[in-house]
Every structure is written in structure tokens, then in C-alpha cells.
Short mmCIF file of N, CA, C and O in Angstrom, two decimals:
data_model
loop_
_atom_site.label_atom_id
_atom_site.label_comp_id
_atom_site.label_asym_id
_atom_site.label_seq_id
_atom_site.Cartn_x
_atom_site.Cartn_y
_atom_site.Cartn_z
N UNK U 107 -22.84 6.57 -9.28
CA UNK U 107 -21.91 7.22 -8.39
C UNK U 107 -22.56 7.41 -7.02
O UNK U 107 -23.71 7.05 -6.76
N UNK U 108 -21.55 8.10 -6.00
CA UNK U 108 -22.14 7.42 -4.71
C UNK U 108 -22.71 9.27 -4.37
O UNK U 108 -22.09 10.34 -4.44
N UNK U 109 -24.02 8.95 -4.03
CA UNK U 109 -24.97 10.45 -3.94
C UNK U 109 -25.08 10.87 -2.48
O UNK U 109 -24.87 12.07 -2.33
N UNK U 110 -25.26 10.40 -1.70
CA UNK U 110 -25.35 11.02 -0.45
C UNK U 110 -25.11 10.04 0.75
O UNK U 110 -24.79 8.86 0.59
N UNK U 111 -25.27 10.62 1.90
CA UNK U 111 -24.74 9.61 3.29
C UNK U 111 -25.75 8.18 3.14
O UNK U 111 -25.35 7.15 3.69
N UNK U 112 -26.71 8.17 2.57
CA UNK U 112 -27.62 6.61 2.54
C UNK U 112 -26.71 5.97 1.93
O UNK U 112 -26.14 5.17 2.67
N UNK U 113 -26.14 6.04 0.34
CA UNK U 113 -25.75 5.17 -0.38
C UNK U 113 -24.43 4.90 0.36
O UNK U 113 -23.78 3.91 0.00
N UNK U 114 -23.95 5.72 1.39
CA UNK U 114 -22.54 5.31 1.64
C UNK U 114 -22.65 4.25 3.08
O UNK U 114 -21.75 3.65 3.67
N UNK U 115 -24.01 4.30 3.30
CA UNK U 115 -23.96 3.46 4.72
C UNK U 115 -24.27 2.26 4.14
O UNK U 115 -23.84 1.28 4.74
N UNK U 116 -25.25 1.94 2.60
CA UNK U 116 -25.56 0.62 2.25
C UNK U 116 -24.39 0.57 1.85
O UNK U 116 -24.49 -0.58 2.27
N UNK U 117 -23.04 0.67 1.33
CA UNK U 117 -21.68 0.16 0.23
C UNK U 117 -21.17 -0.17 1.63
O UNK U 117 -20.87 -1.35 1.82
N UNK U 118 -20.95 1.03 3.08
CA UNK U 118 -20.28 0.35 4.21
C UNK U 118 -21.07 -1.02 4.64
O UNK U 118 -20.43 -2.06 4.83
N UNK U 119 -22.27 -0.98 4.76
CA UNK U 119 -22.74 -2.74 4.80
C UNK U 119 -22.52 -3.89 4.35
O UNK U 119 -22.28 -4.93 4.96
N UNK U 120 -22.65 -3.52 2.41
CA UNK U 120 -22.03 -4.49 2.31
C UNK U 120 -20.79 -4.91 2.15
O UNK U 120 -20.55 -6.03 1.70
N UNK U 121 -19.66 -3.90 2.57
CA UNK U 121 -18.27 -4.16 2.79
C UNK U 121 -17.98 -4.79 4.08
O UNK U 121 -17.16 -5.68 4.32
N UNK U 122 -18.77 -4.19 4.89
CA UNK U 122 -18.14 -5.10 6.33
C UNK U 122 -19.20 -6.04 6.56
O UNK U 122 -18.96 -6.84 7.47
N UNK U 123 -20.22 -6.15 6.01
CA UNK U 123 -20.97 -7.07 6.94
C UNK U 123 -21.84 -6.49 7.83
O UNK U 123 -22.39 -5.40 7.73
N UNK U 124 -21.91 -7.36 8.74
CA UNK U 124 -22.42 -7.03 10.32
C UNK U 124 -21.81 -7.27 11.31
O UNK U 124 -22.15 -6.85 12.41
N UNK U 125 -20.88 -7.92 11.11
CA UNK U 125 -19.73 -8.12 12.33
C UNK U 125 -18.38 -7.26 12.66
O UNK U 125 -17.64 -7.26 13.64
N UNK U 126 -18.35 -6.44 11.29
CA UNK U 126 -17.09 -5.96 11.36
C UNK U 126 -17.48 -4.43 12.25
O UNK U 126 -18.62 -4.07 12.57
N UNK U 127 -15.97 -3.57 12.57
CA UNK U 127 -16.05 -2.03 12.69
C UNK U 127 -15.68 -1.21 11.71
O UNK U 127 -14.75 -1.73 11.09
N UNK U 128 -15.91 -0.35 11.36
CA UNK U 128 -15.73 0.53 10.49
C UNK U 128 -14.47 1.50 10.49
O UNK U 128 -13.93 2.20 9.64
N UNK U 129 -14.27 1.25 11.69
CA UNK U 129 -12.61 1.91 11.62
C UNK U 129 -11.95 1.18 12.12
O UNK U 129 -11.47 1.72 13.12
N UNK U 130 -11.53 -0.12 11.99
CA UNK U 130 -10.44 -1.33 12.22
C UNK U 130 -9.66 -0.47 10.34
O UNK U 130 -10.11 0.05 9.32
N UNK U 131 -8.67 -0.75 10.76
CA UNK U 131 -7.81 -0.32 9.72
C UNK U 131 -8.03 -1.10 8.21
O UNK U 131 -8.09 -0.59 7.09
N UNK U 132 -8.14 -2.56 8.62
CA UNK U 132 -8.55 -3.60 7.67
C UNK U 132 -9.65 -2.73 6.70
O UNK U 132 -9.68 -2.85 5.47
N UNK U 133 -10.28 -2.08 7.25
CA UNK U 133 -11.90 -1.89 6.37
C UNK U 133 -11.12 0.23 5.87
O UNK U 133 -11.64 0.86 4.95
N UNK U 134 -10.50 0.55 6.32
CA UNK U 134 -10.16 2.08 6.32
C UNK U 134 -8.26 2.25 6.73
O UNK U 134 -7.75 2.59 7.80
N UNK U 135 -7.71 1.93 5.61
CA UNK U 135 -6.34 1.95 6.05
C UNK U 135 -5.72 4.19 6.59
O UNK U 135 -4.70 4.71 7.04
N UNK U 136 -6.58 4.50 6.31
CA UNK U 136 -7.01 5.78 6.91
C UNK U 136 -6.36 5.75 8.69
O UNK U 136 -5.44 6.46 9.10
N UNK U 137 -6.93 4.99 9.28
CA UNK U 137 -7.36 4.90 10.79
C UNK U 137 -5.85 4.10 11.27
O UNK U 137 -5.84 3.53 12.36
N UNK U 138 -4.67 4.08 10.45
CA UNK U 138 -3.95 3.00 10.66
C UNK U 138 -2.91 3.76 11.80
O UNK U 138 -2.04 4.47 11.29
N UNK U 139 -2.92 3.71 12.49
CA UNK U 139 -1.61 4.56 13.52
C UNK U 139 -0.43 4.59 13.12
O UNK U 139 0.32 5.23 13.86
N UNK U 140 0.20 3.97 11.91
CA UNK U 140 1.29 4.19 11.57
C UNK U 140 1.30 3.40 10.51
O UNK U 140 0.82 2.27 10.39
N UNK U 141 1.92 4.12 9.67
CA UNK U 141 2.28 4.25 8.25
C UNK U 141 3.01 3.93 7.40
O UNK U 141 2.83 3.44 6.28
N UNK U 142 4.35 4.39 8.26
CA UNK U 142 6.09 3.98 8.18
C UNK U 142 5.90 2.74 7.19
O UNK U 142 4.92 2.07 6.86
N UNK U 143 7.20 2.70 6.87
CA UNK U 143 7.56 1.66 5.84
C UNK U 143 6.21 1.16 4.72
O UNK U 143 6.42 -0.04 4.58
N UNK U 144 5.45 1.38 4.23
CA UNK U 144 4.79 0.40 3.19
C UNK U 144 5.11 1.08 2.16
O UNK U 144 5.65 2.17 2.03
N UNK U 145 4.61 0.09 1.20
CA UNK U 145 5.21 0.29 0.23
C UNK U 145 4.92 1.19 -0.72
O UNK U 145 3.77 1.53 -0.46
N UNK U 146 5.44 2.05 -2.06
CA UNK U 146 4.63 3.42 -2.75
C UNK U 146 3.66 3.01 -2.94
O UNK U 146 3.33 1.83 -3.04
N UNK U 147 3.03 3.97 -3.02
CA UNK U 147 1.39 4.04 -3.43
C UNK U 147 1.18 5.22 -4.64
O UNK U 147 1.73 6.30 -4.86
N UNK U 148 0.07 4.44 -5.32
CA UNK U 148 -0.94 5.55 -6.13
C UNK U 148 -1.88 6.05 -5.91
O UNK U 148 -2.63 5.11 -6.17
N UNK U 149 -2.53 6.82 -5.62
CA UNK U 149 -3.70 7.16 -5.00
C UNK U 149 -4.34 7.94 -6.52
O UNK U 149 -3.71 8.65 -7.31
N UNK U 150 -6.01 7.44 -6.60
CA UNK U 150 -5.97 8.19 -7.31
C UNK U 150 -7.60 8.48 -6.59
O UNK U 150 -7.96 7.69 -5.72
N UNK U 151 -8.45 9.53 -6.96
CA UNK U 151 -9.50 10.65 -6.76
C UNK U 151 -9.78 11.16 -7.85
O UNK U 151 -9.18 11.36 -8.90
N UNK U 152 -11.12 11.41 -7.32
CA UNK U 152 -11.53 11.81 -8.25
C UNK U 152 -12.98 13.56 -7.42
O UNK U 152 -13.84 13.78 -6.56
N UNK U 153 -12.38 14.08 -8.34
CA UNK U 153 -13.24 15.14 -7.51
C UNK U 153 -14.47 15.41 -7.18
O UNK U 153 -14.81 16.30 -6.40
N UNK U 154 -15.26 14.58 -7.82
CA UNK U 154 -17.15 14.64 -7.34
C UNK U 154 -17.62 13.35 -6.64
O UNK U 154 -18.78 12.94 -6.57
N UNK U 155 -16.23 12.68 -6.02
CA UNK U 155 -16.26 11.43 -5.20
C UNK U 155 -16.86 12.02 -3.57
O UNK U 155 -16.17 12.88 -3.03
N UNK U 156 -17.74 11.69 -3.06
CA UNK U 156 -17.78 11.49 -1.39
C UNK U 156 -16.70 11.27 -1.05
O UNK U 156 -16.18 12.06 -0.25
N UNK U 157 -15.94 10.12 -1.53
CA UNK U 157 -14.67 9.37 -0.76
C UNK U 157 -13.32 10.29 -1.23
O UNK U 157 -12.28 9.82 -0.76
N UNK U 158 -13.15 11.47 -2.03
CA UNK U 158 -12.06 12.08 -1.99
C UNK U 158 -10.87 12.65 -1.25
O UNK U 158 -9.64 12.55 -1.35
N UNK U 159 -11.89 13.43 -0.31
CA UNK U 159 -11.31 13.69 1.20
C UNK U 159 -10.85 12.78 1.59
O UNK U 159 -9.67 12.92 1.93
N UNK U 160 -11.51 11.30 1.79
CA UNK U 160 -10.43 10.70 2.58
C UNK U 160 -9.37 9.82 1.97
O UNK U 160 -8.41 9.41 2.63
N UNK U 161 -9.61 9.46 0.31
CA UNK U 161 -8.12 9.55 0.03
C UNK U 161 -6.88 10.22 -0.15
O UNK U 161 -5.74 9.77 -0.29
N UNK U 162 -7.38 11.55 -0.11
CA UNK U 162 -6.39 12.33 -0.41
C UNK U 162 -5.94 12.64 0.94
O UNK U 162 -4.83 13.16 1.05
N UNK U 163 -6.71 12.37 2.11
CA UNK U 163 -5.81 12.46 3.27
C UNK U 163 -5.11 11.17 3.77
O UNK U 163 -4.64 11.17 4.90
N UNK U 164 -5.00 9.88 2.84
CA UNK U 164 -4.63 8.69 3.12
C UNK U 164 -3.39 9.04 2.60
O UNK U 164 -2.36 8.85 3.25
N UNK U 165 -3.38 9.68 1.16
CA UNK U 165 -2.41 9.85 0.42
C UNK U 165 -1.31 11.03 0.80
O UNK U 165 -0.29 11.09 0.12
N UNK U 166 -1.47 11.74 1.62
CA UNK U 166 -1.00 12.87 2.44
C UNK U 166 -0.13 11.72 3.99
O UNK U 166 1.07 11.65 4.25
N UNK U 167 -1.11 11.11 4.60
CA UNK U 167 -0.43 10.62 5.53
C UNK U 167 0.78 9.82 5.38
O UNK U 167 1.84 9.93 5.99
N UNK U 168 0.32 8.72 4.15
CA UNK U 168 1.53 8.18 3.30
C UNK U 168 2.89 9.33 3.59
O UNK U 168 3.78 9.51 4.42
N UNK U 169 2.41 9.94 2.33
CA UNK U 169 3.76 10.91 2.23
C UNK U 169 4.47 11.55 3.25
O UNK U 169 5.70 11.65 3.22
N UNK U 170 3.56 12.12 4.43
CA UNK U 170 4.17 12.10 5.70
C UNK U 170 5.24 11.65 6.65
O UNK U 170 6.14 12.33 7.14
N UNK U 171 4.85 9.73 6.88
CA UNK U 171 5.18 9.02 7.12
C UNK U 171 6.56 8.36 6.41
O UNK U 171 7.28 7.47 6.87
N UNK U 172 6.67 9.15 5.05
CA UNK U 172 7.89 8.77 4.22
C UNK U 172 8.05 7.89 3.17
O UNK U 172 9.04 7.54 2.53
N UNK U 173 6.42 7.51 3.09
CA UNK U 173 6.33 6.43 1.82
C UNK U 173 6.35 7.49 0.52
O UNK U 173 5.96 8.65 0.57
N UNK U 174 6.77 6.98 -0.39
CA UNK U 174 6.83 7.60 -1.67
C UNK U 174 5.28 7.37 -2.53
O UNK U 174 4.91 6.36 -3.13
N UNK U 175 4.74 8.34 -2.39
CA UNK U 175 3.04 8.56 -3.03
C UNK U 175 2.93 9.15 -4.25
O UNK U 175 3.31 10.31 -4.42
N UNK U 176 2.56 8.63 -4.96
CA UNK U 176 1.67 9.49 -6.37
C UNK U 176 0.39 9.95 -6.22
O UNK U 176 -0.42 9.04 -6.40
N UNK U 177 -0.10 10.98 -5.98
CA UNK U 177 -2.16 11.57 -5.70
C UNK U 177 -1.99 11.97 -6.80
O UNK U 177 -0.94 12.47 -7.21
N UNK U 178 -3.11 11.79 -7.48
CA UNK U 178 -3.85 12.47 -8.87
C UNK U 178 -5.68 12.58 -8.88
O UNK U 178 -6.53 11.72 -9.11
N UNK U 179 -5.80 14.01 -8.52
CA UNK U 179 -7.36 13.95 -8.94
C UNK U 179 -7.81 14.08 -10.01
O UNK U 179 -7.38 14.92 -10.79
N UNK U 180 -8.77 13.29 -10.27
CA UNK U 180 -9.40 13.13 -11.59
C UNK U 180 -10.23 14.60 -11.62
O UNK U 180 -11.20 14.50 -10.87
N UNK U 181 -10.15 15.91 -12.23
CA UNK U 181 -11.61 16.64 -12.45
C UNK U 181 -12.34 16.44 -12.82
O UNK U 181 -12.19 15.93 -13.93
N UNK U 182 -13.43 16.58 -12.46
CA UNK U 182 -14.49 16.45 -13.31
C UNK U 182 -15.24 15.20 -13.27
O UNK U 182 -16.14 15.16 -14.10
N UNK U 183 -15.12 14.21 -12.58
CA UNK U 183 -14.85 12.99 -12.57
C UNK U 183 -15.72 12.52 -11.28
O UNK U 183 -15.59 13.22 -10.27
N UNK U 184 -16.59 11.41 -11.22
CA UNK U 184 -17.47 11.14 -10.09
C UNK U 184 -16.82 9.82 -9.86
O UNK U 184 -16.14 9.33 -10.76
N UNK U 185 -17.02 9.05 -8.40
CA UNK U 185 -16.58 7.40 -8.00
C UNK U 185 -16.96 6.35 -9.17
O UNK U 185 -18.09 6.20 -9.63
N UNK U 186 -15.96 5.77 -9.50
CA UNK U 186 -16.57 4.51 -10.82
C UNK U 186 -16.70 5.23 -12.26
O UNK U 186 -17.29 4.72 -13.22
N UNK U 187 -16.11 6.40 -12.26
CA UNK U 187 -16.09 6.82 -13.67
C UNK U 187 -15.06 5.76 -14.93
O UNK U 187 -15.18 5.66 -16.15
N UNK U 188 -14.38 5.31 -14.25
CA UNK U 188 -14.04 4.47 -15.52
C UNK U 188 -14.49 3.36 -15.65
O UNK U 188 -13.74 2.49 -16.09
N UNK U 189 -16.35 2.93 -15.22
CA UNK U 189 -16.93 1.64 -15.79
C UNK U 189 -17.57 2.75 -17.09
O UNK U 189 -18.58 2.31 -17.65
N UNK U 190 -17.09 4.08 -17.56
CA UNK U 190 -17.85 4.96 -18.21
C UNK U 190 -17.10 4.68 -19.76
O UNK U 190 -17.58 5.16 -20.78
N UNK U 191 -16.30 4.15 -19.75
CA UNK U 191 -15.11 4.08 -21.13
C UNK U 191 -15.81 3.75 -22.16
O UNK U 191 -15.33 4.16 -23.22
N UNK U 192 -17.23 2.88 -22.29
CA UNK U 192 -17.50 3.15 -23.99
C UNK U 192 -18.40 4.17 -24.16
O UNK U 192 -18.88 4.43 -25.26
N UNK U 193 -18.72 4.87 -23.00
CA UNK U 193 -19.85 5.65 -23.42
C UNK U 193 -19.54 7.18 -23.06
O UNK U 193 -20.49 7.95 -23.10
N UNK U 194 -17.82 7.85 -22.60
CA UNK U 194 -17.79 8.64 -22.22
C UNK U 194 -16.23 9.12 -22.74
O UNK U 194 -15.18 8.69 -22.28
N UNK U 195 -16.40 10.29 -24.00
CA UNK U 195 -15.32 10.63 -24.39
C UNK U 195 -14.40 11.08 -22.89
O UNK U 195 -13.24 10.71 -22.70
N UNK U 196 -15.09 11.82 -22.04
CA UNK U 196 -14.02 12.12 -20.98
C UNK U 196 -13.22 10.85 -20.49
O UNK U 196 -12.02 10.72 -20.22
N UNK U 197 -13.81 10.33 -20.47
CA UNK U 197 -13.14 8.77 -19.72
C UNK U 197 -12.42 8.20 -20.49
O UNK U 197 -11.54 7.58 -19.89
N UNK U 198 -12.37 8.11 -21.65
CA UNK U 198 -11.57 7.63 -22.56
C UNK U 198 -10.33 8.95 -22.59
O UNK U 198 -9.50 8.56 -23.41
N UNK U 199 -10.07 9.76 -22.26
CA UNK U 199 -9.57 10.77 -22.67
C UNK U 199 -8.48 10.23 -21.04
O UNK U 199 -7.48 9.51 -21.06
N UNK U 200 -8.91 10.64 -20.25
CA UNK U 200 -8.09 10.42 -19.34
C UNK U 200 -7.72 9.00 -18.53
O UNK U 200 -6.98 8.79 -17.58
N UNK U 201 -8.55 8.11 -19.32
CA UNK U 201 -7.60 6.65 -18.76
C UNK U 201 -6.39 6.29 -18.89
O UNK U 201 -5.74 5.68 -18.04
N UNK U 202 -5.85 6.78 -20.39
CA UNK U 202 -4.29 7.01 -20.43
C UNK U 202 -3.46 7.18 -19.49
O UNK U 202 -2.53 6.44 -19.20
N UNK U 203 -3.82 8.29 -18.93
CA UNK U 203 -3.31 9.00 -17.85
C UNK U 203 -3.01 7.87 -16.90
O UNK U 203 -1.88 7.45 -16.64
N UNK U 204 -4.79 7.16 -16.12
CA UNK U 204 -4.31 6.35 -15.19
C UNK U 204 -3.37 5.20 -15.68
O UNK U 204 -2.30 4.80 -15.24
N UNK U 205 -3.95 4.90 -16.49
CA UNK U 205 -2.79 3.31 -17.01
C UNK U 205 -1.28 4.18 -16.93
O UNK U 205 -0.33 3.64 -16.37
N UNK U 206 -1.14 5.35 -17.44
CA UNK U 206 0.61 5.79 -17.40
C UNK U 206 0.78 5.10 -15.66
O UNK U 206 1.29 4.02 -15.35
N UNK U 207 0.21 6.06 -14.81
CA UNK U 207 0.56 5.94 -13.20
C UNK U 207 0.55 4.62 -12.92
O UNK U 207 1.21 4.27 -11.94
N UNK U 208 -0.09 3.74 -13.58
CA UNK U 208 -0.38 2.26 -12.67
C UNK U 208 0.94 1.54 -12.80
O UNK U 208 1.64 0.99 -11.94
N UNK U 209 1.22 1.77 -14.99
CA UNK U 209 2.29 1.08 -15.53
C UNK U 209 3.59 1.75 -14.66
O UNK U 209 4.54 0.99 -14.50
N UNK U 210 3.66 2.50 -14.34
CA UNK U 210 4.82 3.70 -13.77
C UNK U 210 4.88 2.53 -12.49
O UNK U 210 5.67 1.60 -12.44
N UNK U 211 3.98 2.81 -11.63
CA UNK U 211 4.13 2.19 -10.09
C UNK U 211 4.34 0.63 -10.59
O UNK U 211 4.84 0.04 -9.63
N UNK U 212 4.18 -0.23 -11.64
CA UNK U 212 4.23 -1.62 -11.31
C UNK U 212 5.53 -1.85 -11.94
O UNK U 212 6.10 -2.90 -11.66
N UNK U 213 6.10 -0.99 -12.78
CA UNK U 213 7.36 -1.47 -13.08
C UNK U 213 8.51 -1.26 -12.13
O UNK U 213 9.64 -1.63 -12.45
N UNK U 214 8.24 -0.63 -10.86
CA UNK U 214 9.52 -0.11 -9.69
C UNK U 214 9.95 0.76 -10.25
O UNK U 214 9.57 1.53 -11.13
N UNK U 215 11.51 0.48 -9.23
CA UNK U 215 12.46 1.65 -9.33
C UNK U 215 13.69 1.49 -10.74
O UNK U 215 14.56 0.62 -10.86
N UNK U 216 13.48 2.31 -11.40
CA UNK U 216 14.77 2.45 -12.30
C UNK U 216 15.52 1.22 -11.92
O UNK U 216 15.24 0.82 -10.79
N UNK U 217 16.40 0.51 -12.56
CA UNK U 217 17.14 -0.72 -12.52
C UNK U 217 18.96 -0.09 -12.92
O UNK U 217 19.89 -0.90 -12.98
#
């Protein structure tokens, strides 16, 4: 899991490279000036994530903007907890959960 500002500047490296910026929207849909129209989203968090805050304010702007959002924080729960599934009754306990939200968002709207 991601421990302090070092590990988050080596994962931003090797996500952008060396050429990229860090707040071009491409790399942080966060930074996007507008929102409007895309399509629902799931957001999910997890609460002992670094990166929580800023999904849950991705997932806030969404909803703002008028997109239809699902946020769910995981408690208890650190970044990459579900590579934890054979070795972690919690994780097994609440993957259900995410697969409900994913299966929910990929089947659309009521027919």
C-alpha cells in the first residue's frame, strides 16, 4: 500500500514518465474544468488510501456537475486491498459488495 509522499512521487513517475504534467487532466481527471455530460461513474475508496481525498472529491465533482455517481468507501481498507483476496477474510468479505456496484453500473439503466 502506498505509505508516504516518496512512494507517491515514484507511482507518479512511473505513470507519467518524464515528459508528461501531472495535472493535464489525462494523468488526474480531478483537474478537468468541466465535468458535464460523462458518463455514471463508480468511484470506489478506500479509507487508509493517500489517494482517497482525491477520489472522493472527483466523485463529488461528478455529482455536482450532474453525472449520476456511486462513492463507496471501503473501511478499513488500504490502496490495492483486493490483490489481498486469498489471504484476507476482510477482502473476501467485502468484494461482493464491489462486484454488486460494478455488475449494477455495467448493466445500465433499467430497460
Amino acid at each position: 500500500s502506498l505509505q508516504n509522499r516518496e512512494d507517491m512521487d515514484w507511482f507518479w513517475a512511473q505513470y507519467l514518465g518524464d515528459h508528461q504534467d501531472d495535472t493535464e487532466v489525462a494523468a488526474s481527471p480531478l483537474n478537468a474544468p468541466n465535468l458535464v455530460g460523462l458518463p455514471p461513474a463508480t468511484v470506489i475508496t478506500c479509507e487508509l488510501d493517500v489517494l482517497r481525498d482525491e477520489g472522493e472529491a472527483y466523485a463529488d465533482r461528478l455529482a455536482r456537475a450532474g453525472v449520476p455517481v456511486v462513492c463507496q468507501r471501503m473501511l478499513g481498507m488500504p490502496h490495492g486491498f483486493l490483490n489481498w483476496l486469498t489471504v484476507s477474510a476482510r477482502t473476501r468479505a467485502i468484494a461482493p459488495a464491489i462486484a454488486s456496484l460494478v455488475r449494477e453500473a455495467l448493466s445500465g439503466p433499467p430497460r
